[in-house]
XYZ file of C-alpha atoms in Angstrom:
678
model
C 0.180 -0.054 0.117
C 2.694 1.980 0.728
C 4.586 2.105 -2.731
C 0.790 2.960 -3.816
C 0.655 5.632 -2.475
C 4.729 6.737 -2.915
C 3.888 6.494 -6.981
C 0.701 8.454 -6.727
C 2.313 11.604 -4.762
C 5.082 11.042 -7.914
C 2.783 11.104 -10.504
C 1.300 14.316 -9.034
C 4.280 15.897 -8.245
C 5.624 15.436 -11.703
C 4.525 16.955 -15.293
C 4.415 13.872 -16.897
C -0.087 12.442 -16.564
C 0.072 9.372 -16.799
C 2.096 6.337 -15.486
C 2.057 2.484 -16.029
C 3.490 -0.428 -13.746
C 4.272 -3.720 -14.186
C 3.990 -5.106 -11.560
C 3.654 -4.515 -7.498
C 4.086 -7.282 -5.172
C 4.167 -7.986 -1.637
C 4.003 -10.761 2.030
C 0.840 -12.064 0.767
C -0.471 -9.359 -2.193
C 0.836 -8.185 -5.525
C -0.968 -6.033 -8.205
C -0.203 -6.509 -11.961
C -1.009 -3.892 -14.453
C -1.097 -0.937 -12.279
C -2.053 2.473 -14.533
C -2.447 5.536 -13.019
C -3.694 9.113 -14.563
C -3.767 12.492 -14.057
C -5.241 15.879 -15.509
C -4.337 18.884 -13.856
C -6.281 21.974 -15.524
C -7.708 24.386 -12.376
C -10.873 23.471 -11.308
C -11.555 20.651 -13.514
C -8.435 18.431 -12.525
C -9.332 14.602 -12.473
C -7.932 10.966 -12.012
C -8.052 7.489 -12.759
C -5.820 4.351 -10.841
C -6.328 1.530 -12.470
C -5.363 -2.154 -12.194
C -5.349 -5.271 -14.017
C -5.244 -7.855 -11.077
C -5.196 -7.311 -7.296
C -4.156 -10.741 -5.653
C -4.996 -10.409 -2.343
C -4.332 -13.736 1.066
C -6.328 -16.489 0.628
C -9.273 -16.753 1.463
C -9.749 -13.223 0.275
C -8.932 -13.987 -3.859
C -8.046 -11.992 -6.690
C -9.939 -9.131 -7.535
C -10.078 -8.204 -11.547
C -10.655 -4.519 -13.458
C -10.746 -2.581 -10.621
C -11.289 1.306 -11.384
C -11.431 4.561 -9.271
C -12.727 7.628 -11.029
C -12.119 11.548 -9.429
C -14.271 13.924 -10.879
C -13.117 16.099 -9.735
C -10.429 15.660 -8.142
C -9.285 18.091 -5.212
C -5.239 19.015 -6.268
C -3.644 21.721 -3.599
C -0.497 22.320 -2.098
C -2.345 21.637 1.191
C -4.583 18.838 0.388
C -5.168 16.619 -2.067
C -8.124 14.773 -2.322
C -10.834 12.623 -4.221
C -14.648 12.415 -2.297
C -17.197 9.769 -2.470
C -15.645 8.948 -6.272
C -17.386 5.759 -8.020
C -15.198 2.237 -7.266
C -16.068 -1.018 -9.569
C -14.126 -4.148 -9.553
C -15.066 -7.810 -10.696
C -14.913 -9.563 -7.683
C -16.509 -13.004 -6.128
C -16.812 -11.828 -2.592
C -18.886 -9.137 -4.082
C -23.052 -9.142 -5.214
C -22.795 -5.565 -7.121
C -19.195 -4.213 -9.057
C -19.663 -0.813 -7.585
C -18.823 0.896 -4.552
C -18.126 4.603 -3.101
C -14.223 5.206 -2.043
C -12.835 8.716 -0.845
C -9.524 9.636 -0.342
C -7.795 12.842 1.307
C -4.183 13.425 1.773
C -3.502 16.596 4.294
C 0.334 17.660 3.430
C 1.065 19.797 6.476
C -0.085 16.263 8.435
C 1.033 13.557 6.331
C -2.426 12.724 7.847
C -4.287 10.022 4.810
C -7.880 9.090 5.154
C -8.967 6.278 2.880
C -13.265 4.855 2.848
C -14.772 2.450 1.232
C -18.518 2.484 1.362
C -22.092 0.254 -0.224
C -19.941 -2.735 -0.994
C -22.899 -4.885 -1.320
C -21.138 -8.543 -0.526
C -21.657 -12.070 0.980
C -25.389 -11.019 0.955
C -25.501 -8.086 3.284
C -22.912 -4.408 3.049
C -19.426 -4.058 3.726
C -17.256 -1.220 4.003
C -13.384 -0.728 4.882
C -11.826 2.136 6.288
C -8.094 3.179 6.120
C -6.409 6.420 8.404
C -2.956 7.334 8.684
C -1.637 9.557 10.811
C 1.450 10.971 11.525
C 0.817 9.587 15.643
C -0.006 6.143 14.043
C -2.806 4.589 11.294
C -6.043 3.212 12.007
C -7.768 0.454 9.738
C -11.424 -1.007 9.884
C -13.698 -3.537 8.176
C -17.468 -3.215 8.588
C -19.948 -5.923 7.689
C -23.874 -5.842 7.986
C -26.289 -8.469 7.254
C -24.127 -10.701 5.559
C -25.505 -14.195 5.025
C -23.695 -16.597 7.419
C -24.369 -19.302 4.162
C -21.551 -17.271 2.742
C -19.562 -16.226 4.936
C -19.383 -19.780 6.095
C -16.199 -21.097 2.795
C -14.218 -18.258 4.163
C -13.870 -19.860 7.864
C -13.616 -23.135 5.772
C -11.145 -21.852 4.355
C -9.494 -20.350 7.804
C -9.537 -23.523 8.550
C -12.256 -24.155 10.509
C -14.434 -26.295 9.161
C -17.533 -25.012 9.942
C -20.265 -25.386 7.316
C -23.380 -22.913 7.740
C -26.622 -23.157 6.342
C -28.239 -20.486 7.541
C -28.921 -17.196 9.885
C -26.992 -13.571 9.887
C -23.826 -12.401 10.988
C -22.551 -8.111 11.215
C -18.982 -7.363 12.355
C -16.384 -4.839 13.179
C -12.971 -5.698 13.019
C -10.720 -2.648 13.626
C -6.679 -2.800 13.961
C -4.234 0.088 15.335
C -0.804 0.746 14.846
C 2.472 2.395 14.691
C 5.683 2.759 12.654
C 6.847 0.202 15.057
C 4.099 -1.809 14.825
C 0.370 -3.211 15.620
C -0.517 -1.713 19.032
C -4.280 -2.825 19.261
C -6.458 -5.332 17.604
C -10.300 -4.919 18.258
C -13.881 -6.936 17.379
C -17.362 -7.383 17.457
C -19.314 -9.581 16.669
C -22.675 -10.517 16.163
C -24.849 -13.500 15.031
C -28.727 -13.451 14.511
C -30.164 -17.391 13.854
C -27.056 -18.953 13.231
C -27.717 -22.691 12.248
C -24.162 -24.261 11.578
C -22.118 -27.336 12.023
C -18.772 -28.838 11.235
C -18.174 -32.016 9.188
C -16.563 -33.499 12.398
C -20.083 -33.010 14.562
C -18.320 -31.108 17.338
C -19.825 -28.214 17.293
C -23.352 -27.144 16.171
C -25.397 -24.211 16.446
C -29.339 -24.096 15.580
C -31.112 -20.181 15.133
C -28.650 -19.168 17.934
C -28.247 -15.153 18.372
C -25.653 -14.067 20.194
C -22.762 -10.701 20.723
C -18.677 -11.583 20.864
C -16.766 -8.460 22.247
C -12.995 -8.418 22.299
C -9.417 -6.861 22.146
C -5.540 -7.735 21.898
C -2.626 -5.708 22.462
C 1.025 -6.386 22.580
C 2.902 -6.372 25.871
C 6.932 -7.005 26.605
C 6.214 -10.956 26.107
C 3.321 -11.357 23.672
C -0.193 -10.535 23.980
C -2.768 -9.174 26.617
C -6.578 -8.514 25.715
C -10.055 -9.647 26.789
C -13.253 -11.045 25.667
C -17.235 -10.796 26.364
C -19.456 -13.556 24.904
C -23.394 -13.762 25.599
C -25.607 -16.007 23.811
C -29.185 -15.180 23.709
C -31.373 -17.264 22.027
C -31.185 -20.711 19.924
C -29.522 -23.919 20.763
C -25.879 -24.608 21.102
C -23.372 -28.269 20.755
C -20.016 -27.728 22.114
C -19.225 -31.729 22.450
C -20.506 -32.951 24.652
C -22.041 -30.751 26.414
C -25.430 -28.877 24.624
C -27.173 -25.258 25.499
C -30.475 -24.788 25.171
C -30.883 -21.627 25.340
C -34.580 -21.281 25.711
C -33.635 -22.178 29.600
C -31.642 -18.994 30.349
C -28.916 -17.028 28.346
C -25.297 -17.911 28.488
C -22.538 -14.964 29.819
C -18.275 -16.040 29.599
C -16.091 -13.288 30.192
C -12.279 -13.342 30.603
C -9.222 -11.795 30.436
C -6.104 -13.098 28.092
C -2.429 -12.974 27.777
C -0.521 -15.607 25.005
C 3.187 -15.561 25.052
C 4.236 -17.182 22.040
C 7.661 -17.620 23.357
C 6.292 -21.513 25.132
C 3.092 -20.847 23.389
C 0.818 -19.950 26.379
C -2.791 -19.025 26.456
C -3.540 -17.896 30.141
C -7.181 -17.149 31.236
C -8.022 -14.828 33.915
C -10.715 -13.960 36.033
C -13.096 -15.811 33.838
C -16.338 -15.171 34.298
C -19.328 -17.903 33.141
C -22.923 -17.143 34.521
C -25.739 -19.410 32.486
C -28.967 -18.140 34.029
C -29.957 -20.307 36.485
C -28.045 -23.680 35.701
C -24.429 -22.133 36.557
C -22.176 -19.733 38.030
C -18.606 -20.078 38.586
C -15.207 -17.987 37.950
C -12.172 -19.204 36.626
C -8.101 -18.932 35.885
C -6.229 -21.579 34.043
C -3.584 -21.811 31.016
C -3.713 -23.508 27.859
C -0.487 -25.086 25.869
C -0.625 -24.401 22.026
C 1.614 -27.091 20.675
C 0.954 -29.328 17.829
C -2.258 -30.443 20.033
C -4.149 -27.787 22.729
C -3.558 -29.008 25.957
C -5.114 -28.112 29.030
C -2.134 -27.035 31.387
C -3.986 -25.907 34.566
C -8.121 -24.952 35.298
C -8.524 -23.932 38.703
C -12.817 -22.831 38.801
C -14.607 -21.566 41.707
C -18.285 -22.876 41.398
C -20.147 -20.301 43.452
C -24.181 -21.499 42.809
C -24.025 -24.673 41.013
C -27.752 -25.859 40.626
C -28.786 -29.778 40.661
C -31.913 -29.469 38.859
C -30.926 -27.599 36.274
C -27.156 -27.952 36.146
C -26.946 -31.560 35.860
C -28.398 -32.512 32.689
C -26.518 -29.759 30.562
C -22.744 -29.792 32.437
C -22.731 -32.831 34.584
C -24.810 -36.135 32.362
C -22.714 -35.583 29.245
C -19.859 -36.840 31.055
C -21.309 -39.566 32.632
C -22.911 -41.103 30.269
C -21.879 -45.092 30.054
C -21.230 -44.688 33.696
C -24.138 -45.842 36.459
C -24.651 -41.849 36.888
C -25.890 -41.134 33.635
C -29.728 -41.107 34.392
C -30.722 -39.761 37.008
C -33.539 -36.410 38.839
C -31.751 -34.230 41.074
C -32.270 -30.732 43.014
C -30.213 -29.234 45.616
C -27.013 -27.179 44.901
C -23.011 -27.708 45.058
C -20.673 -24.854 45.752
C -17.146 -25.336 45.954
C -13.432 -25.228 44.406
C -11.596 -27.455 41.677
C -8.517 -27.495 40.272
C -6.899 -29.393 37.712
C -3.539 -29.760 36.032
C -2.506 -31.378 33.249
C -5.985 -33.004 32.024
C -6.529 -34.294 35.913
C -8.331 -33.076 38.974
C -5.616 -32.141 41.690
C -8.067 -30.768 44.247
C -11.613 -30.796 45.085
C -13.110 -29.075 47.617
C -16.906 -28.632 47.284
C -20.323 -27.935 49.367
C -23.469 -29.706 48.740
C -26.782 -28.156 49.559
C -29.938 -30.863 50.061
C -28.838 -32.814 46.929
C -31.115 -35.224 46.231
C -30.558 -37.781 42.950
C -33.689 -40.654 41.808
C -31.959 -43.169 39.223
C -34.786 -43.419 36.747
C -33.833 -47.244 36.635
C -34.516 -47.310 40.117
C -31.062 -48.960 41.199
C -30.261 -46.021 43.875
C -31.658 -42.759 45.559
C -30.100 -40.551 48.059
C -32.685 -37.383 49.776
C -31.334 -34.028 51.182
C -27.152 -34.729 50.891
C -25.432 -32.270 53.191
C -22.083 -31.906 53.574
C -18.073 -31.312 52.626
C -16.239 -33.046 50.595
C -12.316 -32.581 50.259
C -10.227 -34.622 48.234
C -6.520 -33.714 47.200
C -4.037 -35.721 45.144
C -1.234 -35.536 47.880
C -1.648 -38.501 50.277
C 0.476 -35.566 52.702
C -2.858 -33.044 52.747
C -6.026 -35.588 53.463
C -8.869 -33.970 55.292
C -11.608 -35.602 56.802
C -15.363 -35.247 54.001
C -18.722 -35.311 56.776
C -21.779 -36.041 54.350
C -25.065 -36.509 56.270
C -28.490 -38.066 54.412
C -32.170 -38.244 55.456
C -32.573 -41.193 53.172
C -32.565 -43.149 50.092
C -32.386 -46.363 48.466
C -30.102 -48.879 46.888
C -31.310 -51.355 43.996
C -35.232 -50.046 45.883
C -33.835 -51.430 49.150
C -34.938 -48.291 51.172
C -32.290 -47.452 53.690
C -32.492 -44.653 56.415
C -31.117 -41.417 56.997
C -27.684 -41.340 58.266
C -23.895 -39.868 57.891
C -20.589 -40.530 56.870
C -16.840 -39.878 57.989
C -13.784 -40.182 55.633
C -10.986 -39.386 54.369
C -9.974 -38.808 50.536
C -6.272 -38.165 48.907
C -4.839 -39.062 45.471
C -6.295 -42.683 44.918
C -7.304 -43.641 48.712
C -10.422 -43.211 50.304
C -10.883 -44.694 53.753
C -13.670 -44.983 56.852
C -13.222 -42.430 59.375
C -15.304 -44.740 62.409
C -17.880 -46.959 61.456
C -21.220 -46.157 60.149
C -24.463 -47.501 60.933
C -27.460 -47.554 57.929
C -31.075 -47.968 58.688
C -31.963 -50.697 56.550
C -35.366 -52.682 56.496
C -36.188 -52.303 60.476
C -32.490 -53.945 60.923
C -28.933 -52.169 59.727
C -25.672 -52.348 57.761
C -23.228 -52.127 59.874
C -20.120 -51.145 58.385
C -16.948 -51.123 60.827
C -13.869 -50.871 58.179
C -13.914 -49.450 54.280
C -10.925 -48.705 52.467
C -10.338 -48.560 49.176
C -7.424 -47.769 46.555
C -7.217 -47.541 42.636
C -10.273 -44.789 43.242
C -11.103 -43.316 39.632
C -8.630 -46.264 37.831
C -9.668 -48.946 36.519
C -7.577 -51.005 38.948
C -10.425 -49.725 42.268
C -9.650 -52.050 44.848
C -12.310 -51.798 48.149
C -11.375 -54.533 51.607
C -14.746 -53.630 53.668
C -15.943 -55.430 57.106
C -19.223 -55.412 58.555
C -22.176 -56.972 59.705
C -25.886 -57.600 59.173
C -28.340 -56.820 61.624
C -31.843 -58.193 61.597
C -33.448 -57.200 58.997
C -37.005 -58.080 57.750
C -37.369 -60.955 55.707
C -41.181 -59.315 54.989
C -39.306 -55.976 53.837
C -36.915 -56.806 52.210
C -38.747 -59.596 49.547
C -41.787 -56.970 49.058
C -39.019 -54.431 47.891
C -37.357 -56.776 46.082
C -40.841 -57.868 44.407
C -40.350 -61.419 45.776
C -42.956 -63.592 47.381
C -43.334 -62.052 50.855
C -41.456 -64.018 53.381
C -41.727 -63.326 57.381
C -38.350 -63.513 59.875
C -35.638 -61.504 60.053
C -31.903 -61.727 58.466
C -28.574 -61.260 60.180
C -25.138 -62.229 59.934
C -21.310 -61.053 59.425
C -19.998 -59.938 56.001
C -16.194 -61.521 56.457
C -13.147 -60.541 54.008
C -15.861 -59.037 51.562
C -13.155 -57.034 48.576
C -13.417 -55.457 45.116
C -11.020 -56.310 43.032
C -11.132 -55.463 39.136
C -14.556 -55.524 38.998
C -15.820 -57.975 41.174
C -17.215 -58.041 44.519
C -16.621 -61.123 46.246
C -17.205 -62.658 50.135
C -14.014 -64.618 51.245
C -15.417 -67.289 53.806
C -18.903 -67.665 54.010
C -21.379 -65.288 54.604
C -23.103 -66.748 57.905
C -27.183 -65.796 58.595
C -29.670 -66.271 60.280
C -33.205 -66.989 59.391
C -36.662 -68.454 60.144
C -35.216 -69.501 63.388
C -32.588 -71.493 61.033
C -29.160 -70.833 59.134
C -27.637 -69.904 55.803
C -24.496 -70.218 54.705
C -23.609 -68.094 51.444
C -20.386 -69.474 49.340
C -18.379 -68.280 46.945
C -20.590 -65.511 46.530
C -19.193 -63.214 43.909
C -20.527 -60.145 41.739
C -19.300 -58.718 38.327
C -19.462 -55.468 37.740
C -21.805 -54.693 40.916
C -21.654 -50.446 40.163
C -22.230 -50.682 36.430
C -25.711 -51.703 34.431
C -25.435 -55.136 34.107
C -24.572 -56.537 37.576
C -23.647 -60.357 37.288
C -24.195 -62.657 40.706
C -22.898 -65.642 41.435
C -23.421 -68.026 44.613
C -24.232 -71.265 46.534
C -26.927 -71.370 49.414
C -27.260 -73.837 52.016
C -30.368 -73.477 54.084
C -30.300 -75.271 57.160
C -33.268 -76.522 60.132
C -35.642 -73.440 58.951
C -39.362 -73.504 61.134
C -41.794 -73.777 58.291
C -44.310 -72.346 60.631
C -42.099 -69.097 61.161
C -41.825 -68.792 57.155
C -45.645 -69.671 56.099
C -46.766 -67.463 58.364
C -46.501 -64.017 57.103
C -49.137 -65.056 54.279
C -51.356 -66.682 52.366
C -49.858 -69.962 51.644
C -51.625 -71.923 54.229
C -50.101 -73.461 57.448
C -47.109 -76.157 57.869
C -45.275 -76.781 60.660
C -41.723 -79.105 60.560
C -38.224 -78.134 59.550
C -36.488 -77.228 56.605
C -33.493 -77.871 54.857
C -32.098 -76.029 51.304
C -29.646 -76.413 48.785
C -29.010 -74.008 45.575
C -26.194 -74.299 43.778
C -25.306 -72.775 41.069
C -27.113 -69.708 41.821
C -26.773 -66.788 38.805
C -27.710 -63.903 38.698
C -28.535 -61.585 35.273
C -29.518 -57.976 36.820
C -30.446 -59.231 39.969
C -32.644 -61.473 37.993
C -32.430 -65.801 38.419
C -31.421 -67.101 35.589
C -29.731 -70.385 36.202
C -29.726 -72.608 39.931
C -29.922 -76.165 40.583
C -32.446 -76.188 44.051
C -34.007 -78.391 46.119
C -36.071 -78.162 49.554
C -36.570 -80.957 51.502
C -37.412 -81.878 55.240
C -33.953 -82.687 56.845
C -33.774 -86.325 57.115
C -33.479 -86.320 61.160
C -36.283 -83.968 61.690
C -38.620 -84.431 64.994
C -40.600 -82.285 64.757
C -44.158 -82.116 64.436
C -45.062 -82.346 60.781
C -48.384 -80.875 60.079
C -49.624 -79.551 57.014
C -53.337 -77.304 56.396
C -55.473 -77.817 53.482
C -54.726 -74.294 52.071
C -51.143 -75.517 51.574
C -51.492 -79.162 50.121
C -53.620 -77.113 47.949
C -51.103 -74.502 46.964
C -47.777 -76.923 46.857
C -50.554 -78.711 44.464
C -50.449 -75.800 42.384
C -46.961 -75.652 41.982
C -46.887 -79.262 40.577
C -48.390 -78.054 37.457
C -51.750 -79.426 35.277
C -52.812 -82.458 36.848
C -50.872 -82.281 40.201
C -53.067 -83.120 43.429
C -53.781 -84.852 46.376
C -54.167 -89.203 46.308
C -57.022 -89.538 48.144
C -60.828 -87.983 46.911
C -61.646 -84.313 46.913
C -64.893 -85.038 48.597
C -63.780 -86.799 52.041
C -60.870 -84.812 52.682
C -62.242 -81.427 52.244
C -63.510 -82.492 56.532
C -59.997 -82.182 57.207
C -58.299 -79.085 57.767
C -54.423 -80.366 58.870
C -52.914 -83.708 57.981
C -49.939 -85.119 59.186
C -46.973 -85.819 56.586
C -43.593 -87.692 56.296
C -41.681 -85.851 54.424
C -42.219 -82.814 52.424
C -40.344 -80.954 49.461
C -40.196 -79.905 45.582
C -35.858 -79.065 43.173
C -36.153 -76.853 40.758
C -32.773 -76.557 37.691
C -33.680 -74.086 36.124
C -32.015 -73.425 32.288
C -32.796 -71.008 29.977
C -35.726 -70.302 31.599
C -37.423 -73.670 32.341
C -37.554 -75.106 35.683
C -36.692 -78.736 35.810
C -39.354 -79.917 38.616
C -38.846 -82.666 40.801
C -40.093 -83.541 44.543
C -38.443 -85.677 47.250
C -38.831 -89.310 45.256
C -40.404 -91.055 42.371
C -43.013 -92.478 42.770
C -43.762 -94.990 39.981
C -47.136 -95.995 40.549
C -48.733 -92.482 39.698
C -46.243 -91.756 37.151
C -44.924 -88.440 38.942
C -43.052 -87.410 41.771
C -44.155 -86.652 45.422
C -44.430 -82.868 46.802
C -45.378 -84.013 49.973
C -45.462 -87.348 51.588
C -48.219 -89.095 53.780
C -48.155 -89.815 56.911
C -50.498 -92.063 59.392
C -54.829 -91.475 58.506
C -56.773 -89.330 56.981
C -53.032 -89.779 54.781
C -52.262 -87.771 51.849
C -49.804 -87.629 48.871
C -49.611 -84.756 46.609
C -47.832 -85.965 44.126
C -46.509 -83.663 40.853
C -46.976 -84.567 37.224
C -45.026 -80.989 35.173
C -41.036 -81.996 34.724
C -40.961 -78.763 32.872
C -42.368 -74.903 33.857
C -41.368 -71.923 32.736
C -39.936 -69.264 35.179
C -42.001 -66.847 34.902
C -45.141 -68.823 35.237
C -43.942 -70.051 38.336
C -43.135 -67.006 39.504
C -46.606 -65.469 38.608
C -47.586 -68.414 40.445
C -45.960 -67.204 43.883
C -47.420 -64.306 43.571
C -51.028 -65.448 43.453
C -50.118 -67.370 46.148
C -48.647 -65.371 48.488
C -51.037 -62.631 47.676
C -54.337 -64.945 49.128
C -55.298 -65.483 45.398
C -55.465 -69.354 45.814
C -54.076 -71.202 43.661
C -54.377 -71.643 39.554
C -53.910 -75.212 38.242
C -51.824 -74.551 34.516
């Protein structure tokens, strides 16, 4: 540009009235076939500038047949000016070839002004200005009503890979400098109804209105600046976060510094306000090498209402985990610090946080307290939490309080925890966790079960209801490589008998598809206690049971080999009611029933029996049924073998029964609906 001005001034001070230059070039631009003409005829002075081609840096492209005609041309010793002169050119970015240009040079001050307005391009209007003075220079570009679909190719050529489909832009870009270089650059950008996306699917917008303003200026070690962004309408996706601004405007502001020596971009005093959703302050550092990395990030969470913040800022990062489908409430404030892309400090205050899993796996109500975590073991600090209640896999638990200490990848329980549950409690004496937040998570646990109501337990799980209590030790419980195992035998007392669980192992217990394996052995269960709480009918006596090879998928049985039977050495009273006979007969399938006449048996309410029992081997959703022994002369198997008079035998004939149908049968029986023979 300076070369062009020098040539113009040279022409104006020489008697020669025409000048042609084949080529003038600089870094990133080139002029070919420049022709200057000047006619100095008193008050009728006029002149023109013609350029065959002006090559600009990409993506601006090439201008052809550029012509500026000054009529009149003001030419005095003090001032040279060309005001509101027609300017024409053939340029791909312009919708119309014509514009208006003004040029003015003041000899006394050396000031030079160039303004081009009336440019119709990119679907809107453009204006360009350049002002040179002794103390410095200014340049600017303004655009109004620009079509995003026309601007998008320019952004793509600049490496942004953004494809815009709709919307308009307004832009004002200004530069200011002096002989030593650039002093300041500023930008004001506004979009209306912007709908755009990139090819990778990382960013997208729908009917988006935003305002962006900012500036940058050099300093001794690089650049400093400030920007403000306000998004007021539409939708915005920045992987993986989705913003629907109908719920509240988004405002972001920050001061920034860039240090080119080590390619560091520092943002300071940053403020994010998402109306009704999140307010935070931040500072941090980005490394701008071959790949952009987050070196440090410090977040001060001033307000985060969980009902609105969870679906926007938390849920996208939890997809695929057990925390990705929740209804939440309450509020969180605190501080999070990160270094090299990893957390280094977490300090949070939970204020009435409630979380309900939509798949009914867990819930927590009115969670209050503080969470403290630091990456250094030497800075461990106690975390204290209390809650009003909740549930785990449909099992409700009561209010409680927890104190732990966490640092690095370790967590330890500071004092025993008693969690009220189903009329009893789960008591945790010791809890140690290592590898927290890694694939090598390991957990060691020691606890016990204070007597729980089996009625409440079975009701909560949706199983046929049983009376009695469940209690026992939880010895050597550990979690390694995604598996939860009990090292010893889990012993419990139930129905005045004993329950022993061996080989208990749960794979992926906190995931989407937990898998359980175990062997269970019941000894000397009191049948009177087991049958008294529901409408099955009264049975007196003792019962043994063995459930081997138990496999559960998502807490539903898929395989086992179960057998329940009268103990061989049982000397207790053996009595069974008429209703129990009918219900056991129904479990034996179609055709099952008592061996004696119904007409005669209806006069007796209770019967003596020698033994009873039932077996089921579950495979592929079907139970292979059996009893205590075969009944060869009857063609089935004994479910109840009678004793004394009036003697009654219950024979089962169904060899295969659908597990679903069998469970429905048990539910109808225990609900008091009576047996249904299938």
